[in-house]
């Protein structure tokens, strides 16, 4: 009886853990073009210029979608000149550059990894200008690099993360990031099983910042960025609950300067897709 009772307790605990893991991300898909929850709250009209298509955390950069001159992140800093910003990781050289906001999110992430004993991170590459990308493309070839202007590194939202212990596909740092990077807004940009979609071979070191809730939705749906943007364009609007907080994500086509409705009392973000639309993300619980 004691053994049976002990097994029952174990099953209940396991069920509780699995239930809460499944509840971490919930995605609700209203009918195609259906009612938007954010339309039920007080709203204001804002003007969105066509240039917004090329700006934001979700812009798609690949062989077909180049970096637009207005896409490059601002406030890019040389990390070796800002030693006070370095915590929990090293630099491959003194030329590593990142936007301040991406550096802040990365620092938060590696700090939490360090609390679990995973603390041998190194950044081997961040923002690159076109000349640097051109040199890399000549060196690495088309399977592992993109021409100048077609690399996320030219955008500023990507970084190559390594481990001082071993290769990332074997290191504790690589395993930790695979599981936890989406909690901080980062995605593994070129997964092993998405080569046909991304056009790039598996790169266990290349992470892209897309922000929350998008990174968690992509992890839940096992989407590459190309798939996620196509999904949003098809669905028009989705509702997502991430760690108990509700978001609405809407795709809005933009062919010229447009007037769109945004909430008055809820935070929101706009990002272009680098194609023909913008994504409006509304935090419904704030």
PDB file of C-alpha atoms in Angstrom, residues 38-253:
ATOM      1  CA  UNK A  38      -7.779  44.925 -28.616  1.00  0.00           C
ATOM      2  CA  UNK A  39     -10.615  46.472 -30.645  1.00  0.00           C
ATOM      3  CA  UNK A  40     -12.811  46.136 -27.568  1.00  0.00           C
ATOM      4  CA  UNK A  41     -10.709  48.632 -25.559  1.00  0.00           C
ATOM      5  CA  UNK A  42     -10.382  52.424 -25.958  1.00  0.00           C
ATOM      6  CA  UNK A  43      -8.250  53.173 -28.998  1.00  0.00           C
ATOM      7  CA  UNK A  44      -6.581  56.005 -30.812  1.00  0.00           C
ATOM      8  CA  UNK A  45      -5.608  56.453 -34.445  1.00  0.00           C
ATOM      9  CA  UNK A  46      -1.965  56.820 -35.383  1.00  0.00           C
ATOM     10  CA  UNK A  47      -0.256  57.282 -38.730  1.00  0.00           C
ATOM     11  CA  UNK A  48       2.121  54.545 -39.777  1.00  0.00           C
ATOM     12  CA  UNK A  49       4.497  55.360 -42.578  1.00  0.00           C
ATOM     13  CA  UNK A  50       5.548  52.764 -45.109  1.00  0.00           C
ATOM     14  CA  UNK A  51       9.099  52.994 -43.721  1.00  0.00           C
ATOM     15  CA  UNK A  52       7.842  51.157 -40.610  1.00  0.00           C
ATOM     16  CA  UNK A  53       7.823  47.984 -42.727  1.00  0.00           C
ATOM     17  CA  UNK A  54      11.608  47.964 -42.497  1.00  0.00           C
ATOM     18  CA  UNK A  55      11.978  48.599 -38.755  1.00  0.00           C
ATOM     19  CA  UNK A  56      11.560  46.510 -35.635  1.00  0.00           C
ATOM     20  CA  UNK A  57      12.440  43.251 -33.926  1.00  0.00           C
ATOM     21  CA  UNK A  58      10.605  41.035 -36.427  1.00  0.00           C
ATOM     22  CA  UNK A  59      12.027  42.238 -39.736  1.00  0.00           C
ATOM     23  CA  UNK A  60      12.967  39.280 -41.904  1.00  0.00           C
ATOM     24  CA  UNK A  61      16.488  39.296 -43.286  1.00  0.00           C
ATOM     25  CA  UNK A  62      17.624  36.540 -45.641  1.00  0.00           C
ATOM     26  CA  UNK A  63      18.750  36.001 -49.233  1.00  0.00           C
ATOM     27  CA  UNK A  64      15.432  37.344 -50.532  1.00  0.00           C
ATOM     28  CA  UNK A  65      14.912  40.204 -48.055  1.00  0.00           C
ATOM     29  CA  UNK A  66      17.916  42.515 -47.674  1.00  0.00           C
ATOM     30  CA  UNK A  67      18.597  44.982 -44.902  1.00  0.00           C
ATOM     31  CA  UNK A  68      16.900  48.275 -45.709  1.00  0.00           C
ATOM     32  CA  UNK A  69      18.953  51.415 -44.917  1.00  0.00           C
ATOM     33  CA  UNK A  70      16.403  52.328 -42.239  1.00  0.00           C
ATOM     34  CA  UNK A  71      16.456  48.892 -40.619  1.00  0.00           C
ATOM     35  CA  UNK A  72      19.821  48.977 -38.858  1.00  0.00           C
ATOM     36  CA  UNK A  73      19.553  49.231 -35.090  1.00  0.00           C
ATOM     37  CA  UNK A  74      20.709  52.438 -33.465  1.00  0.00           C
ATOM     38  CA  UNK A  75      22.714  52.838 -30.257  1.00  0.00           C
ATOM     39  CA  UNK A  76      25.253  50.186 -31.265  1.00  0.00           C
ATOM     40  CA  UNK A  77      28.118  50.067 -28.790  1.00  0.00           C
ATOM     41  CA  UNK A  78      31.561  48.483 -28.830  1.00  0.00           C
ATOM     42  CA  UNK A  79      31.486  46.085 -25.898  1.00  0.00           C
ATOM     43  CA  UNK A  80      35.227  46.229 -25.231  1.00  0.00           C
ATOM     44  CA  UNK A  81      34.875  49.953 -24.562  1.00  0.00           C
ATOM     45  CA  UNK A  82      32.053  49.414 -22.089  1.00  0.00           C
ATOM     46  CA  UNK A  83      33.615  47.009 -19.593  1.00  0.00           C
ATOM     47  CA  UNK A  84      30.946  47.880 -17.022  1.00  0.00           C
ATOM     48  CA  UNK A  85      28.378  46.203 -19.287  1.00  0.00           C
ATOM     49  CA  UNK A  86      30.237  42.885 -19.401  1.00  0.00           C
ATOM     50  CA  UNK A  87      29.056  40.389 -16.839  1.00  0.00           C
ATOM     51  CA  UNK A  88      28.999  36.610 -17.037  1.00  0.00           C
ATOM     52  CA  UNK A  89      30.548  36.316 -20.493  1.00  0.00           C
ATOM     53  CA  UNK A  90      33.687  37.019 -22.476  1.00  0.00           C
ATOM     54  CA  UNK A  91      34.465  38.465 -25.906  1.00  0.00           C
ATOM     55  CA  UNK A  92      36.321  36.782 -28.728  1.00  0.00           C
ATOM     56  CA  UNK A  93      37.970  40.079 -29.681  1.00  0.00           C
ATOM     57  CA  UNK A  94      37.752  43.817 -29.113  1.00  0.00           C
ATOM     58  CA  UNK A  95      35.527  44.436 -32.164  1.00  0.00           C
ATOM     59  CA  UNK A  96      32.259  42.964 -30.858  1.00  0.00           C
ATOM     60  CA  UNK A  97      29.373  45.429 -31.202  1.00  0.00           C
ATOM     61  CA  UNK A  98      25.715  45.189 -30.170  1.00  0.00           C
ATOM     62  CA  UNK A  99      22.775  47.542 -29.651  1.00  0.00           C
ATOM     63  CA  UNK A 100      22.381  48.467 -25.987  1.00  0.00           C
ATOM     64  CA  UNK A 101      18.918  46.891 -25.683  1.00  0.00           C
ATOM     65  CA  UNK A 102      20.082  43.540 -27.081  1.00  0.00           C
ATOM     66  CA  UNK A 103      23.113  43.608 -24.797  1.00  0.00           C
ATOM     67  CA  UNK A 104      20.873  44.243 -21.791  1.00  0.00           C
ATOM     68  CA  UNK A 105      18.632  41.257 -22.611  1.00  0.00           C
ATOM     69  CA  UNK A 106      21.638  39.042 -23.261  1.00  0.00           C
ATOM     70  CA  UNK A 107      23.211  40.055 -19.943  1.00  0.00           C
ATOM     71  CA  UNK A 108      19.989  39.202 -18.084  1.00  0.00           C
ATOM     72  CA  UNK A 109      19.929  35.820 -19.799  1.00  0.00           C
ATOM     73  CA  UNK A 110      23.515  34.794 -19.022  1.00  0.00           C
ATOM     74  CA  UNK A 111      23.156  36.054 -15.452  1.00  0.00           C
ATOM     75  CA  UNK A 112      20.270  33.635 -14.906  1.00  0.00           C
ATOM     76  CA  UNK A 113      22.200  30.853 -16.631  1.00  0.00           C
ATOM     77  CA  UNK A 114      25.087  31.515 -14.249  1.00  0.00           C
ATOM     78  CA  UNK A 115      22.805  30.942 -11.273  1.00  0.00           C
ATOM     79  CA  UNK A 116      22.385  27.400 -12.622  1.00  0.00           C
ATOM     80  CA  UNK A 117      26.126  26.904 -13.014  1.00  0.00           C
ATOM     81  CA  UNK A 118      26.192  27.550 -16.776  1.00  0.00           C
ATOM     82  CA  UNK A 119      28.732  30.334 -17.046  1.00  0.00           C
ATOM     83  CA  UNK A 120      31.221  29.831 -19.861  1.00  0.00           C
ATOM     84  CA  UNK A 121      29.618  32.050 -22.502  1.00  0.00           C
ATOM     85  CA  UNK A 122      31.556  34.026 -25.074  1.00  0.00           C
ATOM     86  CA  UNK A 123      30.301  36.330 -27.825  1.00  0.00           C
ATOM     87  CA  UNK A 124      32.189  35.711 -31.049  1.00  0.00           C
ATOM     88  CA  UNK A 125      30.279  38.109 -33.304  1.00  0.00           C
ATOM     89  CA  UNK A 126      27.606  40.786 -33.114  1.00  0.00           C
ATOM     90  CA  UNK A 127      26.818  43.662 -35.435  1.00  0.00           C
ATOM     91  CA  UNK A 128      28.811  43.700 -38.670  1.00  0.00           C
ATOM     92  CA  UNK A 129      28.943  46.393 -41.294  1.00  0.00           C
ATOM     93  CA  UNK A 130      28.698  45.471 -44.964  1.00  0.00           C
ATOM     94  CA  UNK A 131      32.443  45.364 -45.535  1.00  0.00           C
ATOM     95  CA  UNK A 132      32.925  42.885 -42.669  1.00  0.00           C
ATOM     96  CA  UNK A 133      30.049  40.752 -43.940  1.00  0.00           C
ATOM     97  CA  UNK A 134      31.481  40.720 -47.448  1.00  0.00           C
ATOM     98  CA  UNK A 135      34.809  39.409 -46.164  1.00  0.00           C
ATOM     99  CA  UNK A 136      33.073  36.682 -44.151  1.00  0.00           C
ATOM    100  CA  UNK A 137      30.970  35.653 -47.129  1.00  0.00           C
ATOM    101  CA  UNK A 138      34.090  35.217 -49.251  1.00  0.00           C
ATOM    102  CA  UNK A 139      35.694  33.159 -46.495  1.00  0.00           C
ATOM    103  CA  UNK A 140      32.760  30.935 -45.438  1.00  0.00           C
ATOM    104  CA  UNK A 141      30.747  30.515 -48.627  1.00  0.00           C
ATOM    105  CA  UNK A 142      27.015  30.573 -49.256  1.00  0.00           C
ATOM    106  CA  UNK A 143      26.147  27.580 -47.046  1.00  0.00           C
ATOM    107  CA  UNK A 144      27.287  29.323 -43.853  1.00  0.00           C
ATOM    108  CA  UNK A 145      27.090  33.023 -44.638  1.00  0.00           C
ATOM    109  CA  UNK A 146      24.997  35.492 -46.551  1.00  0.00           C
ATOM    110  CA  UNK A 147      26.140  38.268 -48.855  1.00  0.00           C
ATOM    111  CA  UNK A 148      26.597  41.768 -47.462  1.00  0.00           C
ATOM    112  CA  UNK A 149      23.229  43.361 -46.822  1.00  0.00           C
ATOM    113  CA  UNK A 150      21.440  39.999 -46.491  1.00  0.00           C
ATOM    114  CA  UNK A 151      22.801  38.967 -43.075  1.00  0.00           C
ATOM    115  CA  UNK A 152      21.057  39.559 -39.770  1.00  0.00           C
ATOM    116  CA  UNK A 153      24.417  40.660 -38.425  1.00  0.00           C
ATOM    117  CA  UNK A 154      24.115  43.716 -40.677  1.00  0.00           C
ATOM    118  CA  UNK A 155      20.859  44.489 -38.863  1.00  0.00           C
ATOM    119  CA  UNK A 156      22.213  44.402 -35.316  1.00  0.00           C
ATOM    120  CA  UNK A 157      19.696  41.985 -33.770  1.00  0.00           C
ATOM    121  CA  UNK A 158      21.803  38.827 -33.991  1.00  0.00           C
ATOM    122  CA  UNK A 159      24.848  37.539 -32.201  1.00  0.00           C
ATOM    123  CA  UNK A 160      26.982  34.437 -32.324  1.00  0.00           C
ATOM    124  CA  UNK A 161      27.312  32.876 -28.877  1.00  0.00           C
ATOM    125  CA  UNK A 162      29.963  30.320 -28.006  1.00  0.00           C
ATOM    126  CA  UNK A 163      31.274  28.384 -25.056  1.00  0.00           C
ATOM    127  CA  UNK A 164      34.830  28.348 -23.763  1.00  0.00           C
ATOM    128  CA  UNK A 165      34.335  24.675 -22.887  1.00  0.00           C
ATOM    129  CA  UNK A 166      33.499  23.047 -26.229  1.00  0.00           C
ATOM    130  CA  UNK A 167      31.432  23.394 -29.405  1.00  0.00           C
ATOM    131  CA  UNK A 168      27.957  24.828 -28.815  1.00  0.00           C
ATOM    132  CA  UNK A 169      26.166  21.715 -30.059  1.00  0.00           C
ATOM    133  CA  UNK A 170      27.846  19.825 -27.188  1.00  0.00           C
ATOM    134  CA  UNK A 171      28.373  22.500 -24.518  1.00  0.00           C
ATOM    135  CA  UNK A 172      26.120  23.106 -21.488  1.00  0.00           C
ATOM    136  CA  UNK A 173      25.799  26.692 -22.706  1.00  0.00           C
ATOM    137  CA  UNK A 174      24.312  25.530 -25.997  1.00  0.00           C
ATOM    138  CA  UNK A 175      21.854  23.193 -24.307  1.00  0.00           C
ATOM    139  CA  UNK A 176      20.778  25.877 -21.832  1.00  0.00           C
ATOM    140  CA  UNK A 177      20.137  28.399 -24.594  1.00  0.00           C
ATOM    141  CA  UNK A 178      18.161  25.902 -26.665  1.00  0.00           C
ATOM    142  CA  UNK A 179      15.774  25.515 -23.729  1.00  0.00           C
ATOM    143  CA  UNK A 180      15.739  28.997 -22.218  1.00  0.00           C
ATOM    144  CA  UNK A 181      16.733  31.646 -24.771  1.00  0.00           C
ATOM    145  CA  UNK A 182      13.073  32.200 -25.826  1.00  0.00           C
ATOM    146  CA  UNK A 183      12.275  33.202 -22.231  1.00  0.00           C
ATOM    147  CA  UNK A 184      14.376  36.312 -22.856  1.00  0.00           C
ATOM    148  CA  UNK A 185      13.209  37.117 -26.380  1.00  0.00           C
ATOM    149  CA  UNK A 186      15.922  35.220 -28.314  1.00  0.00           C
ATOM    150  CA  UNK A 187      15.497  32.417 -30.854  1.00  0.00           C
ATOM    151  CA  UNK A 188      17.906  29.960 -32.409  1.00  0.00           C
ATOM    152  CA  UNK A 189      17.723  31.417 -35.900  1.00  0.00           C
ATOM    153  CA  UNK A 190      18.998  28.468 -37.953  1.00  0.00           C
ATOM    154  CA  UNK A 191      17.789  25.190 -36.395  1.00  0.00           C
ATOM    155  CA  UNK A 192      18.919  21.806 -37.634  1.00  0.00           C
ATOM    156  CA  UNK A 193      15.529  20.865 -39.104  1.00  0.00           C
ATOM    157  CA  UNK A 194      14.774  24.203 -40.820  1.00  0.00           C
ATOM    158  CA  UNK A 195      17.570  24.399 -43.391  1.00  0.00           C
ATOM    159  CA  UNK A 196      15.163  24.053 -46.324  1.00  0.00           C
ATOM    160  CA  UNK A 197      13.213  27.047 -45.001  1.00  0.00           C
ATOM    161  CA  UNK A 198      16.004  29.352 -43.826  1.00  0.00           C
ATOM    162  CA  UNK A 199      18.456  28.477 -46.597  1.00  0.00           C
ATOM    163  CA  UNK A 200      21.258  28.290 -44.009  1.00  0.00           C
ATOM    164  CA  UNK A 201      22.885  25.218 -42.489  1.00  0.00           C
ATOM    165  CA  UNK A 202      22.434  24.454 -38.791  1.00  0.00           C
ATOM    166  CA  UNK A 203      24.162  27.082 -36.644  1.00  0.00           C
ATOM    167  CA  UNK A 204      23.866  26.254 -32.929  1.00  0.00           C
ATOM    168  CA  UNK A 205      25.645  29.505 -32.094  1.00  0.00           C
ATOM    169  CA  UNK A 206      23.523  32.043 -34.007  1.00  0.00           C
ATOM    170  CA  UNK A 207      20.755  33.651 -31.944  1.00  0.00           C
ATOM    171  CA  UNK A 208      18.378  36.407 -33.013  1.00  0.00           C
ATOM    172  CA  UNK A 209      16.470  38.802 -30.790  1.00  0.00           C
ATOM    173  CA  UNK A 210      12.756  38.998 -31.692  1.00  0.00           C
ATOM    174  CA  UNK A 211      11.338  39.910 -28.278  1.00  0.00           C
ATOM    175  CA  UNK A 212       8.477  38.525 -26.223  1.00  0.00           C
ATOM    176  CA  UNK A 213       5.915  37.080 -26.714  1.00  0.00           C
ATOM    177  CA  UNK A 214       7.129  36.160 -30.205  1.00  0.00           C
ATOM    178  CA  UNK A 215      10.079  34.038 -29.112  1.00  0.00           C
ATOM    179  CA  UNK A 216       7.867  31.914 -26.861  1.00  0.00           C
ATOM    180  CA  UNK A 217       5.192  31.489 -29.528  1.00  0.00           C
ATOM    181  CA  UNK A 218       7.837  30.427 -32.026  1.00  0.00           C
ATOM    182  CA  UNK A 219       9.261  27.940 -29.524  1.00  0.00           C
ATOM    183  CA  UNK A 220       5.801  26.508 -28.843  1.00  0.00           C
ATOM    184  CA  UNK A 221       4.923  26.201 -32.538  1.00  0.00           C
ATOM    185  CA  UNK A 222       8.473  25.182 -33.538  1.00  0.00           C
ATOM    186  CA  UNK A 223       8.563  27.951 -36.122  1.00  0.00           C
ATOM    187  CA  UNK A 224      11.523  29.511 -37.877  1.00  0.00           C
ATOM    188  CA  UNK A 225      11.105  33.267 -38.315  1.00  0.00           C
ATOM    189  CA  UNK A 226       9.995  32.781 -41.932  1.00  0.00           C
ATOM    190  CA  UNK A 227       7.244  30.411 -40.798  1.00  0.00           C
ATOM    191  CA  UNK A 228       6.104  32.666 -37.966  1.00  0.00           C
ATOM    192  CA  UNK A 229       5.669  35.697 -40.194  1.00  0.00           C
ATOM    193  CA  UNK A 230       3.780  33.618 -42.783  1.00  0.00           C
ATOM    194  CA  UNK A 231       1.575  32.284 -39.973  1.00  0.00           C
ATOM    195  CA  UNK A 232       0.737  35.799 -38.752  1.00  0.00           C
ATOM    196  CA  UNK A 233       0.032  36.999 -42.266  1.00  0.00           C
ATOM    197  CA  UNK A 234      -2.381  34.115 -42.810  1.00  0.00           C
ATOM    198  CA  UNK A 235      -4.138  34.312 -39.430  1.00  0.00           C
ATOM    199  CA  UNK A 236      -4.283  38.143 -39.251  1.00  0.00           C
ATOM    200  CA  UNK A 237      -4.726  38.037 -35.462  1.00  0.00           C
ATOM    201  CA  UNK A 238      -3.755  35.649 -32.662  1.00  0.00           C
ATOM    202  CA  UNK A 239      -4.082  35.738 -28.893  1.00  0.00           C
ATOM    203  CA  UNK A 240      -1.273  34.344 -26.771  1.00  0.00           C
ATOM    204  CA  UNK A 241      -0.851  33.842 -23.046  1.00  0.00           C
ATOM    205  CA  UNK A 242       2.814  33.670 -22.069  1.00  0.00           C
ATOM    206  CA  UNK A 243       3.659  32.995 -18.432  1.00  0.00           C
ATOM    207  CA  UNK A 244       0.197  34.145 -17.433  1.00  0.00           C
ATOM    208  CA  UNK A 245       0.282  37.424 -19.388  1.00  0.00           C
ATOM    209  CA  UNK A 246      -2.030  37.972 -22.372  1.00  0.00           C
ATOM    210  CA  UNK A 247      -0.976  39.413 -25.715  1.00  0.00           C
ATOM    211  CA  UNK A 248      -2.663  40.057 -29.009  1.00  0.00           C
ATOM    212  CA  UNK A 249      -0.527  39.923 -32.145  1.00  0.00           C
ATOM    213  CA  UNK A 250      -1.991  41.354 -35.349  1.00  0.00           C
ATOM    214  CA  UNK A 251      -0.656  41.509 -38.880  1.00  0.00           C
ATOM    215  CA  UNK A 252      -1.597  44.692 -40.756  1.00  0.00           C
ATOM    216  CA  UNK A 253      -0.813  45.059 -44.483  1.00  0.00           C
TER     217      UNK A 253
END
